[in-house]
Coordinates of C-alpha atoms in Angstrom, one line a residue:
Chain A
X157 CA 22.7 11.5 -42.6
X158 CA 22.6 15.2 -43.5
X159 CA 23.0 18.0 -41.1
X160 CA 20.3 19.9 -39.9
X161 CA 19.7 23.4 -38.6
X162 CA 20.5 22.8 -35.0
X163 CA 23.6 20.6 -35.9
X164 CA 24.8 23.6 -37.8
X165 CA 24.3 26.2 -35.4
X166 CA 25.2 23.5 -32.7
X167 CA 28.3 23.2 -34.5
X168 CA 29.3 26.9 -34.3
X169 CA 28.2 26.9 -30.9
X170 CA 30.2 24.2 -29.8
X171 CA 33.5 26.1 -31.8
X172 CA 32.8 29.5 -30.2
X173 CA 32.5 28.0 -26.9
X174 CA 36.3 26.0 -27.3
X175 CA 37.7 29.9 -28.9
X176 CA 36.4 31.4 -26.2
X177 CA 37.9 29.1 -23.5
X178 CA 41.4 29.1 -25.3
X179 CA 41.7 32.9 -23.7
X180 CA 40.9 32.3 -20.3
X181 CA 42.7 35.5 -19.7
X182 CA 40.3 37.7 -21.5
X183 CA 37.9 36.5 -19.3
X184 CA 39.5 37.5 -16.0
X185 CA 40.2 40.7 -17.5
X186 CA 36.4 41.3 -17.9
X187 CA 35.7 40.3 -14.6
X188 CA 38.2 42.7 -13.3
X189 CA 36.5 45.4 -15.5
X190 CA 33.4 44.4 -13.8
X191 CA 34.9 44.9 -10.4
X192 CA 36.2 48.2 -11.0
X193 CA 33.2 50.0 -12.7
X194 CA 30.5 48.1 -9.9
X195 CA 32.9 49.5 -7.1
X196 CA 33.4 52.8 -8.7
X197 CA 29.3 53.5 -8.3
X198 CA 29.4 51.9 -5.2
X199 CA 31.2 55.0 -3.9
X200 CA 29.6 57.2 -6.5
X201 CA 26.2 56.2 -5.0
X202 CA 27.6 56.8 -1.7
X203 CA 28.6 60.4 -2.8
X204 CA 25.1 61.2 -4.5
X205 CA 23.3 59.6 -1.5
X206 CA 19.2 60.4 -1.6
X207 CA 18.4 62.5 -4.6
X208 CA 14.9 63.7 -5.9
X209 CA 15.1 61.7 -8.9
X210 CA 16.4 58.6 -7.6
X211 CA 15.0 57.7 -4.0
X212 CA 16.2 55.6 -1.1
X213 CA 13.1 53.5 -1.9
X214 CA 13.8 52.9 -5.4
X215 CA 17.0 51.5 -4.3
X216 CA 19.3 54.6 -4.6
X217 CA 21.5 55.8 -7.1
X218 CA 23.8 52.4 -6.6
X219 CA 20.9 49.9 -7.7
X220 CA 19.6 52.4 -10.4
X221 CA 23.5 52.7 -12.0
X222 CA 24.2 48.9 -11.4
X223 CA 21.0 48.3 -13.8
X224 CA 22.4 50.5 -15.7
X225 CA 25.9 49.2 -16.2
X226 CA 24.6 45.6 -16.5
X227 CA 22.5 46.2 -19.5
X228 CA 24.6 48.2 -21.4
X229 CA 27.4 45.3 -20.8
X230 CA 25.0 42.9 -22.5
X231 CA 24.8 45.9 -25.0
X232 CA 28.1 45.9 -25.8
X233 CA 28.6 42.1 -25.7
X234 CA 25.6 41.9 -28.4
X235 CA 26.1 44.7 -30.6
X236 CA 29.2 43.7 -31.7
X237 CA 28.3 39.9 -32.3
X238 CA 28.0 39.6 -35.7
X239 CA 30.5 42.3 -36.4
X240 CA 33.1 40.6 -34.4
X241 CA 32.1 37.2 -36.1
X242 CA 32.7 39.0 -39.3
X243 CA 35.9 40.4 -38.5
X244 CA 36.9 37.4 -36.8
X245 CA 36.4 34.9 -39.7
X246 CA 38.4 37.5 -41.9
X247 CA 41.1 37.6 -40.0
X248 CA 40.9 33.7 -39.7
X249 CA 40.5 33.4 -43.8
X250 CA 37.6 31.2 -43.0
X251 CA 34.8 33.6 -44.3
X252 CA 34.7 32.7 -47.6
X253 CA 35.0 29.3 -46.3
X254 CA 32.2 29.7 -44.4
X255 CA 29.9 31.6 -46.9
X256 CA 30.5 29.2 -49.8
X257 CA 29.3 26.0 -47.6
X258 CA 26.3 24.9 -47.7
X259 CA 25.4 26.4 -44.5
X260 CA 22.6 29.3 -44.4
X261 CA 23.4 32.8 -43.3
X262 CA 20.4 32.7 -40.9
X263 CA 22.2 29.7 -39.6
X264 CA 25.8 31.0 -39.4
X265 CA 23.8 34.1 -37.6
X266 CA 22.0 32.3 -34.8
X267 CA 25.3 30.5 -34.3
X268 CA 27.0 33.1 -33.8
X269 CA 24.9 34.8 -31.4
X270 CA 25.0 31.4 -29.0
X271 CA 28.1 31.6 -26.8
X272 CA 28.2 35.5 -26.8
X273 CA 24.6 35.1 -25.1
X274 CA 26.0 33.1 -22.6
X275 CA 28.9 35.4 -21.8
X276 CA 27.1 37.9 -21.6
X277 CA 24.9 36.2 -19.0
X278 CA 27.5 35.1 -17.2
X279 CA 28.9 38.7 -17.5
X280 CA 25.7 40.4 -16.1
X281 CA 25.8 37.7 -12.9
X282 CA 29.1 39.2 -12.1
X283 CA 27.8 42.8 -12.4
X284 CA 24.6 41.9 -10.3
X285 CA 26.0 39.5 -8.0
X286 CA 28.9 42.3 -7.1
X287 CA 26.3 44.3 -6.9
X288 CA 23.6 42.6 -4.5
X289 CA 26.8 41.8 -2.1
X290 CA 27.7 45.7 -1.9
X291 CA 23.7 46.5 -1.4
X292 CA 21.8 43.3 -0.4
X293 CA 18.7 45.7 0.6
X294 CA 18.2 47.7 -2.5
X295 CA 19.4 44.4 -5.3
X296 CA 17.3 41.5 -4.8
X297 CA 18.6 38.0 -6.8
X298 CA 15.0 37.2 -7.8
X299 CA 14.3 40.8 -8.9
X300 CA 16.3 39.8 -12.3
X301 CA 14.4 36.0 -12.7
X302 CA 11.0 38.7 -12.8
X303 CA 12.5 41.4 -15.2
X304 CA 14.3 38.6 -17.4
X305 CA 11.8 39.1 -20.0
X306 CA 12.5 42.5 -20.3
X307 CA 15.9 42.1 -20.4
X308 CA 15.3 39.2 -23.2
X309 CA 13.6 42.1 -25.5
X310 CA 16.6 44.8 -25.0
X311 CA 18.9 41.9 -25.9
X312 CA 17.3 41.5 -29.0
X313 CA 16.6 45.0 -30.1
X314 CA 20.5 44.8 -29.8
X315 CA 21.0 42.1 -31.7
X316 CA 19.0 43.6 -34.7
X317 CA 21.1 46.8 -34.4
X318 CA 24.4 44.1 -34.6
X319 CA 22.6 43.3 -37.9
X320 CA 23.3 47.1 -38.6
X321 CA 26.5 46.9 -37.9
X322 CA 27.7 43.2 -39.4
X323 CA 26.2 45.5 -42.8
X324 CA 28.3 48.1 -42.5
X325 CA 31.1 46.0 -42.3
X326 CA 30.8 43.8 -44.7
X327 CA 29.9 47.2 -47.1
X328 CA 32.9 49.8 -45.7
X329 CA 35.5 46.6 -45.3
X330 CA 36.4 48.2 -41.9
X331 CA 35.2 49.4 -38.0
X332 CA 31.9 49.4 -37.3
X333 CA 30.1 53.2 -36.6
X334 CA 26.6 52.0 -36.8
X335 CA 27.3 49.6 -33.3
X336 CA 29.8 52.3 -31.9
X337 CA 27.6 55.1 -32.3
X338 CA 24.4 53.2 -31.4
X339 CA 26.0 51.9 -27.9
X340 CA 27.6 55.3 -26.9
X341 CA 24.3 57.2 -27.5
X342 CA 22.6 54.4 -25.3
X343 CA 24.8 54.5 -22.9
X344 CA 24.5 58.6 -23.0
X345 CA 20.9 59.5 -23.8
X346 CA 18.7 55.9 -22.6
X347 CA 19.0 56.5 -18.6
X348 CA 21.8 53.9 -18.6
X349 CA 23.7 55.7 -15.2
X350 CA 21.7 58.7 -14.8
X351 CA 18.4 59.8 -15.2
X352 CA 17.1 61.4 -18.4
X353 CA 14.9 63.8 -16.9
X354 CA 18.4 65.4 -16.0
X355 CA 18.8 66.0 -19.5
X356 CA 17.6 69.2 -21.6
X357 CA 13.9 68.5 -23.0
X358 CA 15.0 68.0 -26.9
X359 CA 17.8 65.1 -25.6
X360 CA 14.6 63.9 -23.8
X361 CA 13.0 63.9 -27.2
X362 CA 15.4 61.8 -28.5
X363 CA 16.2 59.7 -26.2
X364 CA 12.4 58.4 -26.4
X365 CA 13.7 57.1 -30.2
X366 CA 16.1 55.1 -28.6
X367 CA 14.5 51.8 -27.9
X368 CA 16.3 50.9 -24.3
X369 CA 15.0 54.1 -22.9
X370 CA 11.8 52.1 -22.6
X371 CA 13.8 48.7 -21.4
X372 CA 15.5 50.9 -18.8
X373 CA 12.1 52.1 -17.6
X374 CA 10.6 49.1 -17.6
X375 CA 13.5 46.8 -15.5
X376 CA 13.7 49.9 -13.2
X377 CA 9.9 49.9 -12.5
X378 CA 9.9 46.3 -12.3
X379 CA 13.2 45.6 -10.4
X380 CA 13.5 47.9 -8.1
X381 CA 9.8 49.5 -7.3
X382 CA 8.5 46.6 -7.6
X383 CA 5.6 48.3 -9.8
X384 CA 3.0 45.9 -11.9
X385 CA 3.5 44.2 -15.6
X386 CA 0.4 46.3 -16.4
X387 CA 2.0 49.3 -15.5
X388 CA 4.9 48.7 -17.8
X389 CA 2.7 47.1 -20.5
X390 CA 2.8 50.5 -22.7
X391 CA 7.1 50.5 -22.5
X392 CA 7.5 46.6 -23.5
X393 CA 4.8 47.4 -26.4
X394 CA 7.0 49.7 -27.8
X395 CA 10.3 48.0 -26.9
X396 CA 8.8 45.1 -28.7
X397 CA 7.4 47.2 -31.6
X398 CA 11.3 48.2 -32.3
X399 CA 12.6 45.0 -32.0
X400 CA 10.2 43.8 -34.9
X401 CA 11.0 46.6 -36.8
X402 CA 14.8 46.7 -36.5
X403 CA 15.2 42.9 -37.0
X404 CA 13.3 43.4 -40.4
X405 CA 15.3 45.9 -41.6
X406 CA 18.8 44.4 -40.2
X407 CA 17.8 41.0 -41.9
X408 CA 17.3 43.2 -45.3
X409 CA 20.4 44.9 -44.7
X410 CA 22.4 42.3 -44.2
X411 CA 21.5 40.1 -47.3
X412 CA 21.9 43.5 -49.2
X413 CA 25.3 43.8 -48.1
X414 CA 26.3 40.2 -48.5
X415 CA 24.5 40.9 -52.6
X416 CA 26.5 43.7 -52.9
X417 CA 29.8 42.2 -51.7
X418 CA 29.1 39.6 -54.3
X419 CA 28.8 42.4 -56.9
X420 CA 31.6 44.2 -55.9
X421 CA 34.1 41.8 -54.7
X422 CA 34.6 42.5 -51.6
X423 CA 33.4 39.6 -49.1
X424 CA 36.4 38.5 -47.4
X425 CA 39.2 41.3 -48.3
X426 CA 38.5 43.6 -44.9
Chain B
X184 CA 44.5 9.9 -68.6
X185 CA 41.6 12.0 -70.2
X186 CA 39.8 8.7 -71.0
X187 CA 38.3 8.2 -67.4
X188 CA 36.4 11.7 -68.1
X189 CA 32.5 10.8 -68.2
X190 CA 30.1 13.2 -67.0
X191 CA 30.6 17.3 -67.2
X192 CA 30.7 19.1 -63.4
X193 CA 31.5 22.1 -64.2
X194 CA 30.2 24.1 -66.8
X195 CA 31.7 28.1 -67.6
X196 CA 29.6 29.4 -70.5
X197 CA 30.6 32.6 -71.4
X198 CA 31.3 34.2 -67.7
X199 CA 31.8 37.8 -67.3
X200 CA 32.7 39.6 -64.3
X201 CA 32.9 43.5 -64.1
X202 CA 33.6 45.0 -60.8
X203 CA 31.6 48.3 -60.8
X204 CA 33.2 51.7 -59.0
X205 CA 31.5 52.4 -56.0
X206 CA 29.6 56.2 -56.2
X207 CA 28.0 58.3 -53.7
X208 CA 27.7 57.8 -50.2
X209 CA 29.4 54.0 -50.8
X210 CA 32.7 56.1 -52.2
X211 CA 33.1 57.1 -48.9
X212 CA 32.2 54.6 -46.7
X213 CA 34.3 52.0 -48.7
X214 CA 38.2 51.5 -47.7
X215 CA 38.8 50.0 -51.0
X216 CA 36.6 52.0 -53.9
X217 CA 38.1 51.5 -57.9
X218 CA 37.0 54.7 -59.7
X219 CA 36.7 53.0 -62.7
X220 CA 34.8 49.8 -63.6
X221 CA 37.5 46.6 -64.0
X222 CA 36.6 44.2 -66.3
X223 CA 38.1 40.8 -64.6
X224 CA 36.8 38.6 -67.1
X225 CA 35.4 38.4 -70.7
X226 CA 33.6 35.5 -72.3
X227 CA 34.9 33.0 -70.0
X228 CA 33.9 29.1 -71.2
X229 CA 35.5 25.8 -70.6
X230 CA 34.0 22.3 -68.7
X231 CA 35.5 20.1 -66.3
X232 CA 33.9 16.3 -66.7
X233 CA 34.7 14.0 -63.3
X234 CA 37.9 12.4 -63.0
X235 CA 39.5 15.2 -65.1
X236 CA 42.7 17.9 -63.6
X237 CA 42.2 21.2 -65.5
X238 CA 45.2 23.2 -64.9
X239 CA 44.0 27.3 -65.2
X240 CA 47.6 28.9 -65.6
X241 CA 48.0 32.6 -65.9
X242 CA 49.8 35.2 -64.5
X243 CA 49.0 37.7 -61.8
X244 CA 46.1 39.2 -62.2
X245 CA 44.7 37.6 -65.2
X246 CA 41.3 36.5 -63.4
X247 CA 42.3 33.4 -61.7
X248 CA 41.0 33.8 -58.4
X249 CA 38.1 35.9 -59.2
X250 CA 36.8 32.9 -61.4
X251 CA 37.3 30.9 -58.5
X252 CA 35.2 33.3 -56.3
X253 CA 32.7 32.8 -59.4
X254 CA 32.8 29.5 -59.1
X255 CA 32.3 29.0 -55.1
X256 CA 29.3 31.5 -55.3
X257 CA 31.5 34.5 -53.5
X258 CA 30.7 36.5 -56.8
X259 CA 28.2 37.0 -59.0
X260 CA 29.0 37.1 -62.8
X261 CA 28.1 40.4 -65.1
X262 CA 27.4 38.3 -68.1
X263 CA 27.0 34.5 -68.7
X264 CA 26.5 31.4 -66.5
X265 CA 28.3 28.8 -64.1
X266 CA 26.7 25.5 -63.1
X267 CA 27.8 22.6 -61.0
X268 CA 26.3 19.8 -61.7
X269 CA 23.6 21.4 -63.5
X270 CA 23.2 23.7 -60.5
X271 CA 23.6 27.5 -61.4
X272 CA 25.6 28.9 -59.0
X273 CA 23.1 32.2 -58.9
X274 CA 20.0 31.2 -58.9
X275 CA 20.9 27.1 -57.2
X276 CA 23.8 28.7 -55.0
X277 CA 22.9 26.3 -51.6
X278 CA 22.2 23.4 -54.4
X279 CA 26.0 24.2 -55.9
X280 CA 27.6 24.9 -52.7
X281 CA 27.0 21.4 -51.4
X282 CA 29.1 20.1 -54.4
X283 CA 32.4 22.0 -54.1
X284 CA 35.3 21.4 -51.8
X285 CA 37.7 24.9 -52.1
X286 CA 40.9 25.4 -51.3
X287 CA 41.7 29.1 -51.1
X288 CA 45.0 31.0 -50.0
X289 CA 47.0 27.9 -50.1
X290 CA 47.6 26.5 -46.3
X291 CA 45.4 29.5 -44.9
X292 CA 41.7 29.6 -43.8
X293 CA 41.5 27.6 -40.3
X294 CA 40.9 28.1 -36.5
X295 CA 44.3 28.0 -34.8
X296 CA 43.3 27.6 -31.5
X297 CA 40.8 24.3 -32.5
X298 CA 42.9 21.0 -33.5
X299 CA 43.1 19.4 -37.1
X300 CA 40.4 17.1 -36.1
X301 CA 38.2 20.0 -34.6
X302 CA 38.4 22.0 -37.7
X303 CA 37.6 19.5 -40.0
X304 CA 34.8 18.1 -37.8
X305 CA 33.2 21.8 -37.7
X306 CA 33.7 22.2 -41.8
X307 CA 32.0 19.3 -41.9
X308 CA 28.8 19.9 -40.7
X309 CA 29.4 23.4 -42.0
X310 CA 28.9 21.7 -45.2
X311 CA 26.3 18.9 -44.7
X312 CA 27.3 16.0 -42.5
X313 CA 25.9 15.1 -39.6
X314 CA 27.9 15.9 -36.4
X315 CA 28.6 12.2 -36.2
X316 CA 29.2 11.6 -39.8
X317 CA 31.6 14.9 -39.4
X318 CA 33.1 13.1 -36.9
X319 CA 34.2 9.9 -38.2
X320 CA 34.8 11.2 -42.3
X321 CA 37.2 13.6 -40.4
X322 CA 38.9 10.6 -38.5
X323 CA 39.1 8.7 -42.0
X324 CA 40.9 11.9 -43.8
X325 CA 43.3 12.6 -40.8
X326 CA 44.4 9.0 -41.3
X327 CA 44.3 9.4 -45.2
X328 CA 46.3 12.4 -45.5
X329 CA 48.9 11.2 -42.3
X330 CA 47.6 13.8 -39.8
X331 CA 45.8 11.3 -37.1
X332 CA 48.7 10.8 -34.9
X333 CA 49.5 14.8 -34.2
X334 CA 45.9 16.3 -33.3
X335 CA 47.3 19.5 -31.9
X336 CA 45.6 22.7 -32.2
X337 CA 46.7 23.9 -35.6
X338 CA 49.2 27.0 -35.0
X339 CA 51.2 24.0 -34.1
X340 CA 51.1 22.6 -37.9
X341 CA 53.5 23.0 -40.3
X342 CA 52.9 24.2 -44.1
X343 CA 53.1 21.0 -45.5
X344 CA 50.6 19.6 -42.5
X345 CA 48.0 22.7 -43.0
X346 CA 48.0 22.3 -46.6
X347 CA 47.2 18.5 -46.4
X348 CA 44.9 19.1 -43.8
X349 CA 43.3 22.2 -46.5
X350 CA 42.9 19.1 -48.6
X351 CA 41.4 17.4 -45.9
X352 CA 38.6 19.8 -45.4
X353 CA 37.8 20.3 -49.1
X354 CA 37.2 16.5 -49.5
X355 CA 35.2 16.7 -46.1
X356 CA 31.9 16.1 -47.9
X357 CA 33.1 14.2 -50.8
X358 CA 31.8 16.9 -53.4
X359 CA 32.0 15.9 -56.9
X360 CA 34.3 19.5 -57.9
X361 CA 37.3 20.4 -56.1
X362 CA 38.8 24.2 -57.0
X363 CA 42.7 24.1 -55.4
X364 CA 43.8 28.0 -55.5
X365 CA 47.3 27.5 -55.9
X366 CA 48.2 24.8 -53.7
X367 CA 51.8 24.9 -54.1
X368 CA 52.9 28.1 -53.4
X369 CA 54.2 28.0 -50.3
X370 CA 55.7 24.4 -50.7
X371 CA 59.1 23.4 -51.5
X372 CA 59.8 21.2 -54.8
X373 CA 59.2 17.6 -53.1
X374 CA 56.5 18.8 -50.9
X375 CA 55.2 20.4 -54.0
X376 CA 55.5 16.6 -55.7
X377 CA 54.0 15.2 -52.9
X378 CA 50.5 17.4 -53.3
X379 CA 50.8 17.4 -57.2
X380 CA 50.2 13.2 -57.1
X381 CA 47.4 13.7 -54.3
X382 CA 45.7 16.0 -56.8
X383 CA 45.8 13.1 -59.3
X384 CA 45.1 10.6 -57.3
X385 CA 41.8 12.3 -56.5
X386 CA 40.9 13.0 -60.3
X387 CA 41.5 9.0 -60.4
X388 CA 39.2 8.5 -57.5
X389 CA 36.5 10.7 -59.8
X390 CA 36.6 14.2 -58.8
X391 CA 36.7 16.9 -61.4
X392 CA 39.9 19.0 -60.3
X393 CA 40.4 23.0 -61.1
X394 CA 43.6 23.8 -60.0
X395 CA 45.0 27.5 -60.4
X396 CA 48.4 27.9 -60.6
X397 CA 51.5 30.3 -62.5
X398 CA 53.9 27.3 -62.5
X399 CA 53.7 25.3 -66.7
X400 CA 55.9 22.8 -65.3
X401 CA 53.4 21.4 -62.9
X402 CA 50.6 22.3 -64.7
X403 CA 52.1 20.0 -67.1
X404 CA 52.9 17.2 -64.7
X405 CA 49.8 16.8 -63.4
X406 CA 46.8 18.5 -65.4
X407 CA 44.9 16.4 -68.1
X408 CA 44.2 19.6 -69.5
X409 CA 45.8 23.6 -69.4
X410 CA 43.5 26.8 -70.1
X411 CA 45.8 30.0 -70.3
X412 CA 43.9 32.9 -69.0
X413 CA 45.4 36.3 -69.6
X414 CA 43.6 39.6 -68.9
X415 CA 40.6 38.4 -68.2
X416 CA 40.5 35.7 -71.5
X417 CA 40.8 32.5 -72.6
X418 CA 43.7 32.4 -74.8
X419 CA 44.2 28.3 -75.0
X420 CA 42.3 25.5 -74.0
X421 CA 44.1 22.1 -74.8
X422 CA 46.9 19.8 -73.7
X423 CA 49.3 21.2 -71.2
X424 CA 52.9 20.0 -72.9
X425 CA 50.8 21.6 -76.1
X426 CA 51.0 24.6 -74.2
X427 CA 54.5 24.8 -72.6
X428 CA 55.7 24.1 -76.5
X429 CA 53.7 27.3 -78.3
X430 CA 54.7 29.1 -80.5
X431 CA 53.3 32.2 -82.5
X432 CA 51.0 34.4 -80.4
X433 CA 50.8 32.3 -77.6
X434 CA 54.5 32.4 -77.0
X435 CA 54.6 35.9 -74.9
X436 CA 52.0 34.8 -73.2
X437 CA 53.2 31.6 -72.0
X438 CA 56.7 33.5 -71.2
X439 CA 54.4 35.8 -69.4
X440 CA 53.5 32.9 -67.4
X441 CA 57.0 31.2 -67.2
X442 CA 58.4 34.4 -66.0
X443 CA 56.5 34.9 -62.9
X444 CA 56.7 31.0 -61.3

């Protein structure tokens, strides 16, 4: 019997899950950084108190930043997916390995992306879970189960930007700008921890181009005013709209890279 | 020993590989940009029929592992065309993928936190088994190759075991071509022995064998057949004790060769 597909990415699955596990220390250090930055706007929120932008009834600044914070962990966990992957199975010597089996990339991809996904799940229940104990009133468990499939199309708008980046590695042979600089002005300009009408009007402007502005809005609306899917039908439109559009163009990317590395030599040296 | 060759496996005709400078915006971006074009190889051709060890001998930098890379599909060639089994690696790649077993970097090239058995298991269906046919060809080749009664995770291997496990994992789908990128060079003289007779042993059992190496004297111990590539060109294409005698044009070359092992 051959393999198919699923045993494939099963297969990559199963190794990234046994990796993973071999650190168990990295993974109490991430729970500690999950600690320190939920407590840190616990007292933040505390400071700020009831603002014009953020009201009491939209759960305060605390459940606004926690929102925040939680996404853009899942951001950072999924950007760098297929760049670490990369890196990881150059470091390892297995890339070429890897990329002359008879395995797909699409395959090798969706692997990939498998045990990240669930550490990054696990990651957010740590930042929500810390959170709801701090602020039971404002953080409601089933609040998340209602906005997950909002939270399904940020993930995968940045995935397709991870696309961006695996690219660029494989191209440059070194870090990764695209993810960095992608993440950073996410976490600056989308509304991740403070509100973008704070913001001068032309960073509003471009904020708008960033496709987790409308992610943020949405999840807020959703989560913690309670509001209706039709009233947020215009923000997952366009949320979904970019995730079409990026995946495209990271898919093209990426098998341009990988063409070009073939041309010039350079799969597997970075 | 040449007699038990039947059918052709691999097929080289007239391969050429330029690596291009990168320009522009890719200049910049790239860590590692030539400025110049580097012609690798020129007018590469030989075959490789089943149950036949072709020794390619040459010394640093004469093209040896950028053929291989040719030849696993991790390159494309400038010029000229490489099939396995009739598959062209270009334009069949998945098709010719499926038949080669590579070993690359000598003893490198695995997960050291997984187990021998893990990583072949994983290569296995990373090449076409099923998970339980991974499973139990990997227990057959970690008894075959002495490896099933130490299934720690493999920072705990010696050379000798990751290099026998490397051959493990290239035979993982029993594919008809086997490329060995210098399998020796971080052995000592009997473990060195030890692989050299494996490598024959599967030629007998019917693979087609390309194994890359700057040592004659093993070349000559175990290949069927020696091809001498020097800047980028087949200079010789014959019988390996042919070879280690030369004389005439080929003789800097081969102390070229003799002076680097």
């Amino acid at each position: 019997m051959t393999a198919t597909a699923l045993d494939r990415i099963r297969a990559i699955s199963r190794r990234d899950m046994k990796l993973k596990l071999s650190y168990p220390f990295d993974l109490l250090t991430s729970f500690w950084g999950i600690a320190v930055s939920v407590f840190m706007f616990f007292f933040i929120g505390q400071l700020v108190g009831d603002t014009p932008l953020i009201s009491e009834a939209e759960g305060g600044y605390f459940a606004y930043a926690v929102v925040g914070v939680t996404v853009m962990g899942i951001a950072y966990a999924t950007i760098g997916v297929f760049t670490s992957t990369f890196r990881s199975e150059m470091a390892n010597g297995t890339l070429e390995l890897l990329l002359s089996s008879s395995t797909r990339l699409r395959d090798i991809l969706l692997g990939s992306l498998t045990v990240p996904f669930v550490f990054a799940g696990v990651q957010a229940l740590g930042y929500f879970g810390l959170g709801w104990a701090l602020a039971p009133d404002s953080l409601h468990p089933l609040a998340w189960v209602r906005a997950l499939p909002v939270l399904i199309l940020i993930v995968l708008s940045f995935a397709a930007i991870g696309l961006f980046s695996a690219a660029m590695v494989i191209v440059a042979q070194r870090g990764d700008p695209v993810g960095v600089l992608f993440a950073e002005a996410t976490n600056l300009l989308a509304g991740a921890v403070f509100p973008v009408a704070l913001m001068p009007e032309w960073l509003q402007v471009v904020a708008r181009f960033i496709p987790t502005f409308y992610g943020f809005e949405a999840l807020r609306s959703l989560m913690l005013a309670d509001a209706s899917w039709a009233s947020v039908a215009d923000e997952l439109a366009i949320l979904a709209a970019f995730d079409v559009a990026l995946a495209v163009i990271g898919v093209w990317l990426l098998r341009k890279a990988l063409r070009f590395a073939r041309v010039m030599g350079t799969l597997g040296t970075a | 020993m040449t007699d038990r060759v039947a059918r052709t496996v691999l097929e080289v005709s007239d391969v050429a590989k330029t690596f291009p400078p990168a320009t522009g915006l890719l200049r910049a971006l790239m860590r590692t940009a030539g400025e110049e074009p580097i012609e690798a190889l020129r007018g590469v051709s030989f075959s490789v029929g089943a149950g036949e060890v072709v020794g390619l001998v040459g010394p640093n930098g004469a093209g040896k592992s950028t053929l291989f890379r040719l030849i696993s599909t991790l390159l494309d060639p400038t010029a000229g065309s490489i099939r396995v089994e009739g598959f062209d690696t270009v334009a069949d790649s998945r098709a010719a993928r499926q038949r080669i077993g590579l070993l690359l970097d000598g003893d490198g090239g695995f997960y050291h936190r997984l187990t021998g058995r893990e990583n072949l298991e994983f290569f296995g269906v990373m090449q076409g088994l099923s998970i339980t046919g991974a499973a139990n060809r990997a227990a057959e080749l970690l008894r075959r190759f002495d490896l099933a009664g130490r299934d720690v995770r493999v920072f705990g291997y010696s050379a000798g075991m990751r290099l026998r496990l490397a051959v493990a994992r290239a035979l993982i789908a029993e594919p008809p071509l086997l490329l060995f990128d210098e399998p020796t060079r971080s052995l000592d003289p009997e473990m060195s022995d030890h692989v050299l007779g494996m490598i024959s042993g599967l030629a007998e059992g019917g693979h087609a064998v390309v194994m890359a190496s700057h040592r004659l004297n093993e070349v000559a111990q175990s290949c069927d057949r020696a091809v001498l590539l020097v800047d980028g060109q087949i200079h010789f294409d014959g019988k390996p004790d042919d070879l280690v005698t030369a004389s005439g044009r080929l003789r800097p070359l081969v102390e070229l060769v003799e002076g680097e092992a």
